[in-house]
Short mmCIF file of C-alpha atoms and ligand atoms in Angstrom, two decimals:
data_model
loop_
_atom_site.label_atom_id
_atom_site.label_comp_id
_atom_site.label_asym_id
_atom_site.label_seq_id
_atom_site.Cartn_x
_atom_site.Cartn_y
_atom_site.Cartn_z
CA MET A 1 0.00 0.00 0.00
CA PRO A 2 1.30 3.46 -0.78
CA ASP A 3 1.68 6.05 1.93
CA PRO A 4 -1.97 7.17 2.35
CA LEU A 5 -1.11 10.86 2.28
CA LEU A 6 1.71 12.15 0.09
CA GLY A 7 1.58 15.80 1.06
CA THR A 8 -1.40 17.00 -0.98
CA ASP A 9 -5.08 16.83 -0.19
CA LEU A 10 -5.22 13.82 -2.44
CA LEU A 11 -5.66 10.52 -0.65
CA VAL A 12 -3.50 8.01 -2.53
CA THR A 13 -5.33 4.75 -2.07
CA ASP A 14 -4.54 1.37 -3.53
CA LEU A 15 -7.70 1.74 -5.61
CA LEU A 16 -6.48 5.01 -7.11
CA VAL A 17 -3.05 3.50 -7.87
CA THR A 18 -4.74 0.55 -9.59
CA GLU A 19 -6.93 2.87 -11.67
CA LEU A 20 -3.99 5.05 -12.76
CA ARG A 21 -1.78 2.04 -13.48
CA GLU A 22 -4.41 0.50 -15.76
CA LEU A 23 -5.02 3.81 -17.52
CA ALA A 24 -1.27 4.26 -18.05
CA ARG A 25 -1.08 0.77 -19.57
CA GLN A 26 -4.06 1.33 -21.86
CA VAL A 27 -2.91 4.68 -23.28
CA ALA A 28 0.69 3.49 -23.70
CA VAL A 29 -0.41 0.37 -25.60
CA GLU A 30 -2.71 2.44 -27.81
CA ALA A 31 0.05 4.98 -28.51
CA THR A 32 2.53 2.30 -29.57
CA GLU A 33 -0.09 0.87 -31.95
CA LEU A 34 -0.56 4.31 -33.49
CA ALA A 35 3.22 4.84 -33.73
CA THR A 36 3.64 1.50 -35.48
CA ARG A 37 0.94 2.39 -38.04
CA LEU A 38 2.38 5.85 -38.67
CA ARG A 39 5.85 4.41 -39.11
CA ALA A 40 4.54 2.04 -41.79
CA ASP A 41 3.03 5.04 -43.65
CA GLY A 42 6.39 6.90 -43.69
CA LEU A 43 7.67 9.39 -41.12
CA ASP A 44 8.16 13.15 -41.19
CA ILE A 45 11.39 13.74 -39.28
CA ASP A 46 12.50 17.01 -37.66
CA ARG A 47 15.37 18.02 -35.36
CA LYS A 48 14.91 19.47 -31.88
CA SER A 49 17.74 20.64 -29.55
CA THR A 50 20.59 19.52 -31.86
CA LEU A 51 21.06 17.86 -35.25
CA THR A 52 21.05 14.45 -33.54
CA ASP A 53 17.90 15.02 -31.45
CA LEU A 54 15.06 13.71 -33.62
CA VAL A 55 11.30 14.13 -33.41
CA THR A 56 8.73 12.68 -35.80
CA ASN A 57 5.10 13.23 -36.65
CA ALA A 58 4.47 9.98 -34.73
CA ASP A 59 5.98 11.40 -31.49
CA ARG A 60 3.59 14.35 -31.78
CA ALA A 61 0.55 12.30 -32.78
CA CYS A 62 1.08 9.79 -29.98
CA GLU A 63 1.43 12.53 -27.39
CA GLU A 64 -1.76 14.13 -28.68
CA LEU A 65 -3.56 10.79 -28.51
CA ILE A 66 -2.44 10.17 -24.92
CA LEU A 67 -3.32 13.68 -23.77
CA GLY A 68 -6.74 13.35 -25.40
CA ARG A 69 -7.46 10.01 -23.71
CA LEU A 70 -6.32 11.33 -20.32
CA ALA A 71 -8.39 14.51 -20.68
CA VAL A 72 -11.51 12.37 -21.13
CA ALA A 73 -10.72 9.82 -18.41
CA ARG A 74 -9.27 12.25 -15.82
CA PRO A 75 -10.06 15.85 -16.80
CA ASP A 76 -8.78 17.35 -13.53
CA ASP A 77 -5.25 15.93 -13.76
CA ALA A 78 -2.20 17.93 -14.87
CA THR A 79 0.00 16.71 -17.72
CA LEU A 80 3.59 17.07 -18.92
CA GLY A 81 4.61 15.58 -22.26
CA GLU A 82 8.02 15.50 -23.95
CA GLU A 83 6.68 17.10 -27.10
CA GLY A 84 5.38 20.18 -25.31
CA GLY A 85 2.00 19.15 -23.95
CA ALA A 86 1.68 20.68 -20.47
CA THR A 87 -1.56 21.45 -18.69
CA GLU A 88 -2.44 22.47 -15.16
CA GLY A 89 -4.79 20.37 -13.04
CA SER A 90 -6.61 20.47 -9.73
CA SER A 91 -6.69 16.79 -8.69
CA GLY A 92 -3.11 16.48 -7.35
CA VAL A 93 -2.19 13.95 -10.06
CA ARG A 94 0.21 14.85 -12.88
CA TRP A 95 0.84 12.61 -15.89
CA VAL A 96 4.39 12.56 -17.26
CA ILE A 97 4.53 11.23 -20.79
CA ASP A 98 7.20 10.24 -23.28
CA PRO A 99 5.14 9.25 -26.33
CA ILE A 100 8.19 7.66 -27.97
CA ASP A 101 11.27 7.14 -25.82
CA GLY A 102 14.10 6.13 -28.11
CA THR A 103 13.01 8.16 -31.12
CA THR A 104 16.31 7.40 -32.87
CA ASN A 105 15.59 3.66 -32.55
CA PHE A 106 12.08 4.29 -33.85
CA VAL A 107 13.35 6.23 -36.90
CA TYR A 108 15.89 3.50 -37.75
CA ASP A 109 13.43 0.65 -37.02
CA HIS A 110 15.87 -0.46 -34.34
CA PRO A 111 14.15 -2.43 -31.55
CA GLY A 112 13.92 -0.85 -28.12
CA TRP A 113 11.76 2.23 -28.52
CA ALA A 114 8.94 2.56 -26.02
CA CYS A 115 6.01 4.61 -24.85
CA SER A 116 6.38 5.69 -21.22
CA VAL A 117 3.47 7.02 -19.15
CA ALA A 118 3.55 7.77 -15.42
CA ALA A 119 1.15 9.34 -12.93
CA GLU A 120 2.81 11.39 -10.18
CA VAL A 121 1.62 12.93 -6.94
CA ASP A 122 3.88 15.68 -5.53
CA GLY A 123 6.50 14.77 -8.10
CA VAL A 124 6.61 11.13 -6.95
CA PRO A 125 5.53 8.49 -9.50
CA ILE A 126 2.75 6.30 -8.10
CA ALA A 127 1.71 4.40 -11.25
CA GLY A 128 3.28 3.84 -14.62
CA ALA A 129 3.65 1.80 -17.77
CA VAL A 130 6.43 1.31 -20.30
CA VAL A 131 5.38 -0.48 -23.47
CA VAL A 132 8.06 -1.80 -25.85
CA PRO A 133 6.16 -3.12 -28.86
CA THR A 134 9.16 -4.55 -30.73
CA LEU A 135 9.88 -6.77 -27.72
CA GLY A 136 6.21 -7.51 -27.02
CA ALA A 137 6.82 -6.12 -23.54
CA VAL A 138 4.31 -4.33 -21.32
CA PHE A 139 5.88 -3.23 -18.03
CA THR A 140 3.68 -1.67 -15.35
CA ALA A 141 4.03 -0.76 -11.69
CA GLY A 142 2.03 0.82 -8.91
CA ALA A 143 3.44 2.29 -5.70
CA GLY A 144 3.33 -0.45 -3.09
CA GLN A 145 1.90 -2.91 -5.62
CA GLY A 146 5.08 -4.22 -7.26
CA ALA A 147 6.04 -4.30 -10.93
CA THR A 148 5.04 -6.65 -13.70
CA LEU A 149 6.16 -7.62 -17.18
CA GLY A 150 2.94 -8.84 -18.76
CA THR A 151 1.53 -11.15 -16.12
CA ARG A 152 4.93 -11.91 -14.53
CA THR A 153 5.84 -10.20 -11.27
CA LEU A 154 9.29 -8.65 -11.52
CA ARG A 155 11.92 -9.13 -8.86
CA ILE A 156 15.38 -7.75 -9.47
CA ALA A 157 18.15 -10.32 -9.98
CA GLU A 158 20.77 -11.02 -7.30
CA PRO A 159 23.70 -8.75 -8.12
CA PRO A 160 27.05 -10.00 -9.40
CA ARG A 161 30.29 -8.34 -8.31
CA LEU A 162 30.72 -4.98 -10.01
CA ALA A 163 33.56 -6.43 -12.10
CA GLU A 164 31.01 -8.87 -13.58
CA ALA A 165 28.09 -6.47 -13.92
CA LEU A 166 26.41 -5.70 -17.24
CA VAL A 167 25.70 -1.98 -17.13
CA ALA A 168 23.42 0.06 -19.38
CA THR A 169 23.95 3.73 -20.07
CA GLY A 170 22.92 6.40 -22.53
CA PHE A 171 24.11 9.69 -23.97
CA GLY A 172 22.55 13.11 -24.35
CA TYR A 173 22.23 15.02 -27.60
CA GLU A 174 24.60 17.87 -26.89
CA ALA A 175 28.20 17.40 -28.11
CA ARG A 176 29.90 18.70 -24.94
CA ARG A 177 27.79 16.49 -22.68
CA ARG A 178 28.48 13.48 -24.92
CA ARG A 179 32.21 14.09 -24.76
CA GLN A 180 32.05 14.11 -20.96
CA GLN A 181 29.88 10.97 -20.93
CA GLY A 182 32.39 9.28 -23.24
CA LEU A 183 35.31 10.15 -20.94
CA ILE A 184 33.49 8.67 -17.94
CA LEU A 185 32.55 5.58 -19.94
CA ALA A 186 36.20 5.02 -20.91
CA ARG A 187 37.03 4.72 -17.20
CA VAL A 188 33.99 2.60 -16.31
CA LEU A 189 34.23 0.03 -19.11
CA PRO A 190 37.51 -1.64 -18.05
CA ARG A 191 36.06 -2.27 -14.57
CA ILE A 192 32.76 -4.00 -15.45
CA ARG A 193 31.60 -6.95 -17.56
CA ASP A 194 30.33 -4.80 -20.45
CA ILE A 195 28.15 -1.89 -21.47
CA ARG A 196 24.73 -1.87 -23.18
CA ARG A 197 23.39 1.22 -24.97
CA THR A 198 19.76 0.40 -25.76
CA GLY A 199 18.76 3.91 -26.81
CA ALA A 200 15.75 4.40 -24.56
CA ALA A 201 16.14 5.29 -20.90
CA ALA A 202 12.73 3.93 -19.91
CA VAL A 203 13.68 0.56 -21.42
CA ASP A 204 17.03 0.60 -19.61
CA LEU A 205 15.28 1.13 -16.27
CA CYS A 206 12.83 -1.70 -17.05
CA SER A 207 15.81 -3.87 -18.02
CA VAL A 208 17.23 -3.40 -14.53
CA ALA A 209 13.83 -4.44 -13.13
CA ALA A 210 13.76 -7.55 -15.34
CA GLY A 211 17.39 -8.59 -14.73
CA ARG A 212 18.31 -7.93 -18.37
CA VAL A 213 21.13 -5.69 -17.18
CA ASP A 214 22.57 -5.41 -13.69
CA ALA A 215 22.63 -1.62 -13.49
CA TYR A 216 22.04 1.60 -15.40
CA TYR A 217 23.33 5.15 -15.15
CA GLU A 218 22.85 8.28 -17.22
CA THR A 219 23.09 12.06 -16.90
CA GLY A 220 20.66 14.50 -18.46
CA LEU A 221 17.38 12.58 -18.59
CA GLY A 222 14.10 14.39 -19.02
CA PRO A 223 11.38 13.77 -16.40
CA TRP A 224 9.44 11.82 -19.08
CA ASP A 225 12.43 9.48 -19.66
CA LEU A 226 12.63 8.74 -15.96
CA ALA A 227 9.24 8.67 -14.23
CA ALA A 228 7.60 5.37 -15.23
CA GLY A 229 10.84 3.37 -15.57
CA ALA A 230 12.10 4.55 -12.18
CA LEU A 231 8.90 3.37 -10.50
CA ILE A 232 9.05 0.01 -12.30
CA ALA A 233 12.69 -0.51 -11.26
CA THR A 234 11.99 0.56 -7.67
CA GLU A 235 8.94 -1.67 -7.35
CA ALA A 236 10.98 -4.60 -8.66
CA GLY A 237 13.42 -4.04 -5.78
CA ALA A 238 16.08 -1.89 -7.44
CA ARG A 239 17.48 1.26 -5.92
CA VAL A 240 17.06 4.32 -8.13
CA GLY A 241 18.87 7.41 -6.91
CA ALA A 242 21.46 10.11 -7.30
CA LEU A 243 25.23 9.88 -6.87
CA ASP A 244 24.96 11.22 -3.31
CA GLY A 245 22.39 8.54 -2.46
CA GLY A 246 19.49 11.01 -2.52
CA PRO A 247 16.43 10.71 -4.73
CA ALA A 248 16.91 10.55 -8.51
CA VAL A 249 16.55 13.96 -10.14
CA ALA A 250 15.92 14.36 -13.87
CA GLY A 251 18.85 16.18 -15.47
CA ASP A 252 21.40 14.97 -12.91
CA LEU A 253 23.17 11.63 -12.83
CA VAL A 254 20.59 8.87 -12.24
CA ILE A 255 21.77 5.45 -11.11
CA SER A 256 19.76 2.26 -10.80
CA ALA A 257 20.98 -1.08 -9.51
CA HIS A 258 20.35 -3.75 -6.90
CA PRO A 259 20.70 -2.05 -3.50
CA ASP A 260 23.81 -4.19 -2.80
CA LEU A 261 25.51 -2.98 -6.01
CA PHE A 262 24.38 0.64 -5.92
CA GLY A 263 27.06 2.01 -3.58
CA GLU A 264 29.93 0.29 -5.38
CA LEU A 265 28.71 1.62 -8.74
CA CYS A 266 28.47 5.14 -7.30
CA GLU A 267 32.05 4.84 -6.12
CA LEU A 268 33.21 3.72 -9.56
CA LEU A 269 31.31 6.58 -11.23
CA ARG A 270 32.85 9.08 -8.81
CA ASP A 271 36.34 7.67 -9.50
CA ALA A 272 35.55 7.97 -13.21
CA GLY A 273 34.83 11.68 -12.83
CA ALA A 274 31.04 11.74 -12.60
C1 IPD B 1 16.39 9.63 -25.13
C2 IPD B 1 16.59 8.15 -24.89
C3 IPD B 1 18.07 7.82 -24.80
C4 IPD B 1 18.75 8.61 -23.73
C5 IPD B 1 18.52 10.08 -23.92
C6 IPD B 1 17.04 10.38 -24.01
P1 IPD B 1 14.23 10.34 -26.57
O1 IPD B 1 15.01 9.93 -25.18
O2 IPD B 1 15.95 7.76 -23.70
O3 IPD B 1 18.29 6.47 -24.48
O4 IPD B 1 20.13 8.29 -23.76
O5 IPD B 1 19.08 10.71 -22.80
O6 IPD B 1 16.87 11.75 -24.24
O7 IPD B 1 14.86 11.62 -27.00
O8 IPD B 1 14.49 9.24 -27.53
O9 IPD B 1 12.83 10.46 -26.14
#
């Protein structure tokens, strides 16, 4: 059961978490179906913050679809979407949406793009879904309810030693940030089993939850990259946090791993210059 009162007037009950979790799942599945259809028809591709930061007509259409569905189902909730959709609300719930996380994968038809939808109260995710259609994977979680992959309950894998850990990471779109991320990676790589760069932060966090990697770290995530995946990883038993052990903050370095591996990974990242 979630904490019954999370600092607003909103009473966060198990029933509310269940409702939001199911709604997140439904809209995320529907959005990935739309994205898949639009991709088959041919994409219009634009650039956002840099030449490498892509956005497509499908990103925008999926966000619009999700916002429309949420406005009907929960008209008093606030929303924040990666493609610019932001609305105020009065209910105490805010939806944080990445219509297509891993847009570069999506453009290249590379598996691993996802739709990520989370419901937050006071900035804390309480329900979420990450749907990865190319893997046939529907991840969901609710605060205090655990995390699932389809019908399977997720429990994070026992951690190996750091030297044998498979670690996922990702890179931002800005050249200077990438250079810094590359320098850190060069110091991390010799001290772990290997690196995975899936191309979608939400999928990386779900991969920690499902034991498909042992850990994940990245700097510069947007709130929409983080919210649902962080809840899913946490509910599967992972620790998701900042380098100083505090709560994960979008934009800063976010680390996720089994609680027994977390501290050692933080130490390595610090040694590596993070
Ligand atoms: C990006 C992906 C990528 C991560 C970037 C994100 P987008 O999201 O999650 O894996 O490395 O930091 O910005 O732009 O594809 O929605």
